[in-house]
mmCIF file of C-alpha atoms in Angstrom:
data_model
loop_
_atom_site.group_PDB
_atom_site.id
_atom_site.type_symbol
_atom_site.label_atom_id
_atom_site.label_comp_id
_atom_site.label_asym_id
_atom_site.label_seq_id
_atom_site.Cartn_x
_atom_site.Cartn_y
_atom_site.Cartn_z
ATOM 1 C CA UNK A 1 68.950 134.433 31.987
ATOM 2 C CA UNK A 2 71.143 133.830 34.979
ATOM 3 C CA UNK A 3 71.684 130.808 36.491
ATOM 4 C CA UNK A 4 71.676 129.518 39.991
ATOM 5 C CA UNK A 5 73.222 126.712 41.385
ATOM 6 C CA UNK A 6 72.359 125.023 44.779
ATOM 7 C CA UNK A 7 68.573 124.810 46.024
ATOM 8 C CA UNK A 8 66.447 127.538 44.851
ATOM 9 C CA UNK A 9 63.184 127.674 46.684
ATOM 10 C CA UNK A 10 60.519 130.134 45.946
ATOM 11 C CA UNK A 11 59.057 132.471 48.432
ATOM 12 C CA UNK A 12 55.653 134.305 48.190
ATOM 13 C CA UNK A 13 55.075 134.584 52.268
ATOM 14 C CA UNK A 14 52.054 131.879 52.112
ATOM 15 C CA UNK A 15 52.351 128.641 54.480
ATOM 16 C CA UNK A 16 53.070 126.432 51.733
ATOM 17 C CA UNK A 17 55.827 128.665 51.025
ATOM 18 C CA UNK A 18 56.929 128.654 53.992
ATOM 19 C CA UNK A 19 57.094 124.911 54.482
ATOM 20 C CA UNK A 20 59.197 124.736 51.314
ATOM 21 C CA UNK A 21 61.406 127.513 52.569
ATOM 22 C CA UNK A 22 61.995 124.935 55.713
ATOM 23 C CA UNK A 23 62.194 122.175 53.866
ATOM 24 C CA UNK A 24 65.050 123.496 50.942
ATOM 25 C CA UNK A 25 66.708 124.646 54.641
ATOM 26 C CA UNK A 26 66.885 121.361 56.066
ATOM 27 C CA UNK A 27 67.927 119.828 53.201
ATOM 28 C CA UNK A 28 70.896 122.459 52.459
ATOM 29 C CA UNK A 29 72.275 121.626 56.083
ATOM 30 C CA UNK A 30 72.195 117.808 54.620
ATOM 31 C CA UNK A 31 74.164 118.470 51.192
ATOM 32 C CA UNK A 32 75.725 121.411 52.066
ATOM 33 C CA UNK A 33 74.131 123.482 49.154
ATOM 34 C CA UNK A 34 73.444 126.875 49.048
ATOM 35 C CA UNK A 35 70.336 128.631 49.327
ATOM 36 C CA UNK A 36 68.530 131.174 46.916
ATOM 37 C CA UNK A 37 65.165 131.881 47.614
ATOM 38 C CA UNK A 38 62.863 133.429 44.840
ATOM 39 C CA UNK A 39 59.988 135.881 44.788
ATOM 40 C CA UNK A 40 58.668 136.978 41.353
ATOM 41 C CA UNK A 41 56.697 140.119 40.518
ATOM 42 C CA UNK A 42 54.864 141.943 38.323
ATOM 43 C CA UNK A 43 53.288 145.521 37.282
ATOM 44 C CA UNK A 44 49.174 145.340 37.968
ATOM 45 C CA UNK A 45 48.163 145.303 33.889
ATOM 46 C CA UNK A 46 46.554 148.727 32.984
ATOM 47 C CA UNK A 47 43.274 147.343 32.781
ATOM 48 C CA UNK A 48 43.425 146.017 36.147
ATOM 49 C CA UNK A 49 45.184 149.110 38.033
ATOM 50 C CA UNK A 50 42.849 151.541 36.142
ATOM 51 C CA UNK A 51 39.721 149.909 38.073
ATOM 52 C CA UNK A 52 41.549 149.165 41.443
ATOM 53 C CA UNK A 53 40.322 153.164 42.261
ATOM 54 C CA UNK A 54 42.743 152.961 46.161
ATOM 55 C CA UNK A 55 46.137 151.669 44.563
ATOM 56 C CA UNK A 56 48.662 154.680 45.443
ATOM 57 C CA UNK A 57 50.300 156.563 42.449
ATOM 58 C CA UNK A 58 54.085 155.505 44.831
ATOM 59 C CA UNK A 59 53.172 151.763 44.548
ATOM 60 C CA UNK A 60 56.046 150.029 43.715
ATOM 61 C CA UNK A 61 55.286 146.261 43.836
ATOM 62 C CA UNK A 62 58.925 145.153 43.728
ATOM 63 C CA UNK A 63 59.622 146.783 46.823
ATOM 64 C CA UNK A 64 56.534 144.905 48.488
ATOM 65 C CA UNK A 65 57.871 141.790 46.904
ATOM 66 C CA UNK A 66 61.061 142.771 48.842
ATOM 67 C CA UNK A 67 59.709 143.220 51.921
ATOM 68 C CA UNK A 68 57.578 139.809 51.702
ATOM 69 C CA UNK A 69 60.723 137.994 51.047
ATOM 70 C CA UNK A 70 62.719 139.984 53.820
ATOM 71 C CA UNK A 71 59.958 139.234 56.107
ATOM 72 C CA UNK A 72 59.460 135.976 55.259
ATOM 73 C CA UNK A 73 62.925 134.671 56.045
ATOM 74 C CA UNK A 74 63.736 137.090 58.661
ATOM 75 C CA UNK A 75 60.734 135.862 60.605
ATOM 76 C CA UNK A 76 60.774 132.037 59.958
ATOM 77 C CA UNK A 77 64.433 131.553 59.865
ATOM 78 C CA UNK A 78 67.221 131.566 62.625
ATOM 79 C CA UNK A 79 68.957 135.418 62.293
ATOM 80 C CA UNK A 80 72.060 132.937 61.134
ATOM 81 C CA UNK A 81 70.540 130.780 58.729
ATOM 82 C CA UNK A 82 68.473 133.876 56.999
ATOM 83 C CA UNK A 83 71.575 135.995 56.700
ATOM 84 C CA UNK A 84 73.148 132.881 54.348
ATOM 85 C CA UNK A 85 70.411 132.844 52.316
ATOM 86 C CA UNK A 86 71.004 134.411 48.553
ATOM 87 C CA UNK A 87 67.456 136.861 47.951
ATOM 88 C CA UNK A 88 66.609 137.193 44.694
ATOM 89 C CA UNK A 89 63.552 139.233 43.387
ATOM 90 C CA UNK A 90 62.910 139.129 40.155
ATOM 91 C CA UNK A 91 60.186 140.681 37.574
ATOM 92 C CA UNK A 92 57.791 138.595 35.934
ATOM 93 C CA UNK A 93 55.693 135.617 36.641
ATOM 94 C CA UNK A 94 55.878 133.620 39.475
ATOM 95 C CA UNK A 95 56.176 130.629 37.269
ATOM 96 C CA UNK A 96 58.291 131.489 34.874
ATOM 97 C CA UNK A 97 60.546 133.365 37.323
ATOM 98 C CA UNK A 98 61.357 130.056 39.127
ATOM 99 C CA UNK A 99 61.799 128.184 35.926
ATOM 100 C CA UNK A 100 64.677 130.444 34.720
ATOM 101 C CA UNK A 101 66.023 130.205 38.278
ATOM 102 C CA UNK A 102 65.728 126.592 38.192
ATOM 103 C CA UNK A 103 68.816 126.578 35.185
ATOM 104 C CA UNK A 104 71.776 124.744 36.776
ATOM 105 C CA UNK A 105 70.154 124.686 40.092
ATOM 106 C CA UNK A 106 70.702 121.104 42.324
ATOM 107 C CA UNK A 107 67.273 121.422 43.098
ATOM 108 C CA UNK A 108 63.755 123.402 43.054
ATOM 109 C CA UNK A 109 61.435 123.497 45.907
ATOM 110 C CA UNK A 110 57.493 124.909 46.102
ATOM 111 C CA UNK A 111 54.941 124.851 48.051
ATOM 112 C CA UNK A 112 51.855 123.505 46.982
ATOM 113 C CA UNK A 113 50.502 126.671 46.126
ATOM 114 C CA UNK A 114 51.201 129.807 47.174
ATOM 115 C CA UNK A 115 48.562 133.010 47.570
ATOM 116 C CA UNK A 116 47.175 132.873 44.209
ATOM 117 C CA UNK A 117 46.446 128.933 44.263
ATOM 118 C CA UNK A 118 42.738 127.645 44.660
ATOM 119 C CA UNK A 119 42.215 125.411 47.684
ATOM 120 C CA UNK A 120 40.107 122.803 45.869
ATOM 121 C CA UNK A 121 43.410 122.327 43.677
ATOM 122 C CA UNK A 122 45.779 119.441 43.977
ATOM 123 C CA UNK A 123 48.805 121.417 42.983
ATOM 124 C CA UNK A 124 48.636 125.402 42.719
ATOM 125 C CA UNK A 125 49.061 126.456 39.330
ATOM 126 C CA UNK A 126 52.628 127.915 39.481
ATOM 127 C CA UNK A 127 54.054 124.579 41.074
ATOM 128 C CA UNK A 128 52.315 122.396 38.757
ATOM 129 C CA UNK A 129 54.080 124.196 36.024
ATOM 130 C CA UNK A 130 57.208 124.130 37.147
ATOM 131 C CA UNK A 131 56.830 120.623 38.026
ATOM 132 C CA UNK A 132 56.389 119.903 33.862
ATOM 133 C CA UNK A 133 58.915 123.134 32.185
ATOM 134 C CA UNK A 134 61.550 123.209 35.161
ATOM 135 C CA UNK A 135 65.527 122.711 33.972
ATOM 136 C CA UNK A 136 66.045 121.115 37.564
ATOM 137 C CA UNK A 137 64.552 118.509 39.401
ATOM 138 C CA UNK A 138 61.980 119.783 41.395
ATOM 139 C CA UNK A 139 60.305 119.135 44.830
ATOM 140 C CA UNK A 140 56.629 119.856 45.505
ATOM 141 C CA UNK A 141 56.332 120.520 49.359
ATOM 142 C CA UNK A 142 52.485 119.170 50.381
ATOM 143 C CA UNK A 143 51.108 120.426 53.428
ATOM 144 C CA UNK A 144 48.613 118.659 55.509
ATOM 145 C CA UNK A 145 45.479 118.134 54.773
ATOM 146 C CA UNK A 146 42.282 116.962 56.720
#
């Protein structure tokens, strides 16, 4: 278990995401903490992979993970501002992924649900857990809503 101090904020490429990726930015320029931002993966389970008939023999989902997080900052983030940013990707679920992270960390920052939340949910299943088993304190970034 390794931990992380400054602002961890996790990543999946969604626009809640995103908005927390902005939002642990903004306030790293205010306390001067560092950045890590977090993507977690996992291995399709057997059951699932065996009836997905077009996944590719070569796909490697950590490397996709990779490139979402990559992406994600590269794209959103001033060239400066991305470059200081620590990338972590780490195997295993989303949830518990950022929990672990969240050990010794200043702070923890989610959107309100990333790609696997449903929309008709308050909070997304991975952020309300962290909200209740997170070692940090932790900040919930809402988007807007109509």
């Amino acid at each position: 278990m390794s931990t992380t101090s400054g602002i961890v904020v996790g990543v999946d490429g969604s626009e809640p995401s995103l908005k927390a990726l902005h939002w642990a930015v903004r306030q790293a320029e205010l306390t001067g903490d560092r950045v890590t931002a977090v993507i977690g993966w996992e291995y399709p389970a057997t059951g699932w992979a065996a009836m997905m008939p077009g996944t590719p023999a070569e796909f490697d989902p950590e490397a996709l993970a990779r490139q979402i997080l990559d992406e994600t900052l590269d794209k959103n983030l001033d060239a400066a501002v991305a470059g200081a940013v620590e990338r972590r990707v780490v195997n295993g679920p989303a949830a518990q992924v950022l929990i672990d992270a969240s050990e010794g960390a200043a702070l923890l920052v989610v959107g309100e649900r990333g790609y696997s939340g449903f929309t008709a949910t308050l909070l997304g299943s991975v952020s309300l857990h962290v909200t209740q088993h997170a070692k940090s304190p932790v900040v919930v970034v809402r988007g807007e809503h109509s």
